[in-house]
Amino acid sequence: MQSGNAQSGFSYLLLLVGLSLMAILMLKSQDLIATNFRQQQEAQLLFAGNQIRAAINSYRGSDSLKQEASSVKKDNCFPISFEQLVFDNRSFKPRYHLRRIYLDPFTQKINWVQVFDSEGRWIGVHSSVKGNPLKKVGFKEENKTFKKANSYQEWVFKVDEDPSAPLPAQCKK
């Protein structure tokens, strides 16, 4: 003799199918969330890198020191450190080329890799992360080389090299 309702097994099966669908949807949403988070990190990297590049250019263009006693002209000096970009005290009135030292959005640390020219002038930065970029199109003109990048380390935010600029040792105060 059969006890219970004949439809009770059907309800259990329907519950299992529903839970399975929910699990699949949750896994898919995890991928979307991870992709969205990485896109946000890329946007932050582009912002911070462009700010640092602009600060280096601003630092070079704002040198108003007149060195009569020295034979070395300090105009167009490249900065030596991030601290010089945050607080530039080369003239009577301090300048602030960079609001703060930005964190690398992927590592959440100030561990930018500094890029130097052949003479040791600091001309840019890039991230230390080796991951493959998601973004491949839609870059501004100054970042057009990023389209071909296979790693975030190839996203180099640098200013134009200037062989006529004073060497770092000649620019120290």
Short mmCIF file of C-alpha atoms in Angstrom, two decimals:
data_model
loop_
_atom_site.label_atom_id
_atom_site.label_comp_id
_atom_site.label_asym_id
_atom_site.label_seq_id
_atom_site.Cartn_x
_atom_site.Cartn_y
_atom_site.Cartn_z
CA MET A 1 0.00 0.00 0.00
CA GLN A 2 1.31 3.43 -0.99
CA SER A 3 1.37 6.15 1.60
CA GLY A 4 1.52 9.91 0.94
CA ASN A 5 0.77 11.94 -2.10
CA ALA A 6 2.03 10.89 -5.53
CA GLN A 7 3.09 14.46 -6.30
CA SER A 8 5.50 14.80 -3.36
CA GLY A 9 8.44 13.47 -5.41
CA PHE A 10 7.71 15.97 -8.17
CA SER A 11 7.96 18.92 -5.75
CA TYR A 12 11.33 17.69 -4.52
CA LEU A 13 12.62 17.37 -8.10
CA LEU A 14 11.35 20.88 -8.90
CA LEU A 15 13.17 22.23 -5.83
CA LEU A 16 16.45 20.58 -6.93
CA VAL A 17 16.16 22.02 -10.45
CA GLY A 18 15.42 25.48 -9.02
CA LEU A 19 18.43 25.35 -6.68
CA SER A 20 20.66 24.19 -9.54
CA LEU A 21 19.54 27.10 -11.71
CA MET A 22 20.18 29.54 -8.87
CA ALA A 23 23.69 28.14 -8.39
CA ILE A 24 24.46 28.49 -12.11
CA LEU A 25 23.18 32.07 -12.15
CA MET A 26 25.26 32.93 -9.09
CA LEU A 27 28.40 31.53 -10.75
CA LYS A 28 27.72 33.58 -13.89
CA SER A 29 27.20 36.73 -11.82
CA GLN A 30 30.55 36.09 -10.07
CA ASP A 31 32.28 36.25 -13.46
CA LEU A 32 30.49 39.48 -14.33
CA ILE A 33 31.38 41.01 -10.97
CA ALA A 34 35.04 40.01 -11.34
CA THR A 35 35.19 41.44 -14.87
CA ASN A 36 33.53 44.66 -13.76
CA PHE A 37 35.96 45.00 -10.84
CA ARG A 38 38.94 44.51 -13.15
CA GLN A 39 37.58 47.11 -15.58
CA GLN A 40 37.35 49.54 -12.68
CA GLN A 41 40.94 48.77 -11.70
CA GLU A 42 42.04 49.43 -15.29
CA ALA A 43 40.20 52.77 -15.28
CA GLN A 44 41.91 53.69 -12.00
CA LEU A 45 45.28 52.66 -13.44
CA LEU A 46 44.73 54.86 -16.49
CA PHE A 47 43.71 57.80 -14.29
CA ALA A 48 46.63 57.48 -11.86
CA GLY A 49 49.20 56.89 -14.60
CA ASN A 50 47.98 59.87 -16.61
CA GLN A 51 48.07 62.04 -13.46
CA ILE A 52 51.66 61.02 -12.75
CA ARG A 53 52.69 61.71 -16.36
CA ALA A 54 51.02 65.13 -16.24
CA ALA A 55 52.75 65.86 -12.92
CA ILE A 56 56.17 65.06 -14.40
CA ASN A 57 55.45 67.42 -17.31
CA SER A 58 54.20 70.09 -14.92
CA TYR A 59 57.30 69.73 -12.74
CA ARG A 60 59.57 70.21 -15.74
CA GLY A 61 57.68 73.24 -17.00
CA SER A 62 57.46 75.04 -13.67
CA ASP A 63 61.12 75.30 -12.78
CA SER A 64 61.56 79.01 -12.18
CA LEU A 65 64.96 78.89 -10.53
CA LYS A 66 67.58 81.22 -11.85
CA GLN A 67 71.04 79.98 -11.03
CA GLU A 68 73.45 82.89 -11.47
CA ALA A 69 76.20 81.37 -9.31
CA SER A 70 76.07 77.98 -10.99
CA SER A 71 76.98 77.19 -14.56
CA VAL A 72 74.26 74.53 -14.62
CA LYS A 73 70.87 75.74 -15.72
CA LYS A 74 68.19 73.92 -13.72
CA ASP A 75 65.32 74.60 -16.11
CA ASN A 76 63.57 71.50 -17.44
CA CYS A 77 64.85 69.22 -14.70
CA PHE A 78 63.07 65.92 -14.36
CA PRO A 79 61.83 65.01 -10.88
CA ILE A 80 63.74 62.45 -8.87
CA SER A 81 60.97 61.18 -6.58
CA PHE A 82 57.23 61.16 -6.04
CA GLU A 83 57.74 63.47 -3.08
CA GLN A 84 59.03 66.17 -5.43
CA LEU A 85 55.82 65.89 -7.44
CA VAL A 86 53.65 66.20 -4.34
CA PHE A 87 55.63 69.10 -2.84
CA ASP A 88 57.90 71.10 -5.14
CA ASN A 89 59.90 73.62 -3.11
CA ARG A 90 62.32 74.77 -5.82
CA SER A 91 60.87 78.28 -5.89
CA PHE A 92 59.70 80.80 -3.30
CA LYS A 93 56.11 79.56 -3.50
CA PRO A 94 55.77 75.75 -3.25
CA ARG A 95 53.99 73.96 -6.08
CA TYR A 96 51.89 70.81 -5.92
CA HIS A 97 52.04 68.94 -9.23
CA LEU A 98 50.46 65.77 -7.85
CA ARG A 99 47.72 65.88 -5.25
CA ARG A 100 48.90 62.68 -3.61
CA ILE A 101 50.95 59.61 -4.42
CA TYR A 102 48.44 57.28 -6.01
CA LEU A 103 48.30 53.60 -5.15
CA ASP A 104 48.66 51.04 -7.90
CA PRO A 105 45.01 49.90 -8.14
CA PHE A 106 45.96 46.26 -8.66
CA THR A 107 48.30 45.95 -5.67
CA GLN A 108 46.84 48.70 -3.46
CA LYS A 109 50.43 49.77 -2.71
CA ILE A 110 52.74 52.54 -3.83
CA ASN A 111 54.92 50.20 -5.82
CA TRP A 112 54.99 51.83 -9.23
CA VAL A 113 57.90 50.80 -11.42
CA GLN A 114 59.77 53.95 -12.38
CA VAL A 115 60.94 54.27 -15.99
CA PHE A 116 64.24 56.05 -16.67
CA ASP A 117 65.89 57.22 -19.87
CA SER A 118 69.43 56.14 -20.77
CA GLU A 119 70.92 58.99 -18.71
CA GLY A 120 68.95 58.20 -15.55
CA ARG A 121 66.21 60.82 -15.84
CA TRP A 122 62.83 59.71 -14.44
CA ILE A 123 60.44 59.88 -17.39
CA GLY A 124 57.48 57.71 -16.36
CA VAL A 125 55.91 54.81 -14.50
CA HIS A 126 54.11 51.54 -15.09
CA SER A 127 52.36 48.98 -12.91
CA SER A 128 54.20 45.96 -11.55
CA VAL A 129 51.25 43.66 -12.33
CA LYS A 130 51.72 41.14 -15.16
CA GLY A 131 48.05 40.46 -16.00
CA ASN A 132 46.57 40.79 -19.48
CA PRO A 133 44.52 43.97 -19.99
CA LEU A 134 40.84 43.66 -20.81
CA LYS A 135 40.72 47.05 -22.50
CA LYS A 136 42.12 47.04 -26.03
CA VAL A 137 40.40 50.04 -27.67
CA GLY A 138 39.18 53.51 -26.76
CA PHE A 139 42.47 54.94 -25.50
CA LYS A 140 43.36 58.63 -25.59
CA GLU A 141 46.05 59.77 -28.02
CA GLU A 142 48.81 59.77 -25.38
CA ASN A 143 47.98 56.13 -24.56
CA LYS A 144 47.56 54.83 -28.11
CA THR A 145 50.41 52.32 -27.73
CA PHE A 146 48.36 50.50 -25.06
CA LYS A 147 46.21 48.91 -27.79
CA LYS A 148 49.00 46.41 -28.53
CA ALA A 149 49.89 45.71 -24.89
CA ASN A 150 49.79 42.12 -23.67
CA SER A 151 50.49 43.05 -20.04
CA TYR A 152 49.77 45.94 -17.69
CA GLN A 153 53.54 46.38 -17.50
CA GLU A 154 53.39 47.54 -21.12
CA TRP A 155 51.05 50.38 -20.15
CA VAL A 156 53.93 52.82 -19.66
CA PHE A 157 52.91 56.35 -18.70
CA LYS A 158 55.93 58.39 -19.77
CA VAL A 159 56.82 61.84 -20.99
CA ASP A 160 58.94 62.54 -24.04
CA GLU A 161 62.65 62.05 -23.51
CA ASP A 162 64.77 65.19 -23.58
CA PRO A 163 68.50 64.56 -24.01
CA SER A 164 69.21 68.27 -23.50
CA ALA A 165 67.68 68.26 -20.00
CA PRO A 166 70.08 68.42 -17.05
CA LEU A 167 71.08 65.14 -15.45
CA PRO A 168 69.52 64.27 -12.07
CA ALA A 169 72.76 65.03 -10.17
CA GLN A 170 72.79 68.55 -11.63
CA CYS A 171 69.19 69.21 -10.58
CA LYS A 172 69.54 68.43 -6.89
CA LYS A 173 69.15 71.38 -4.61
#
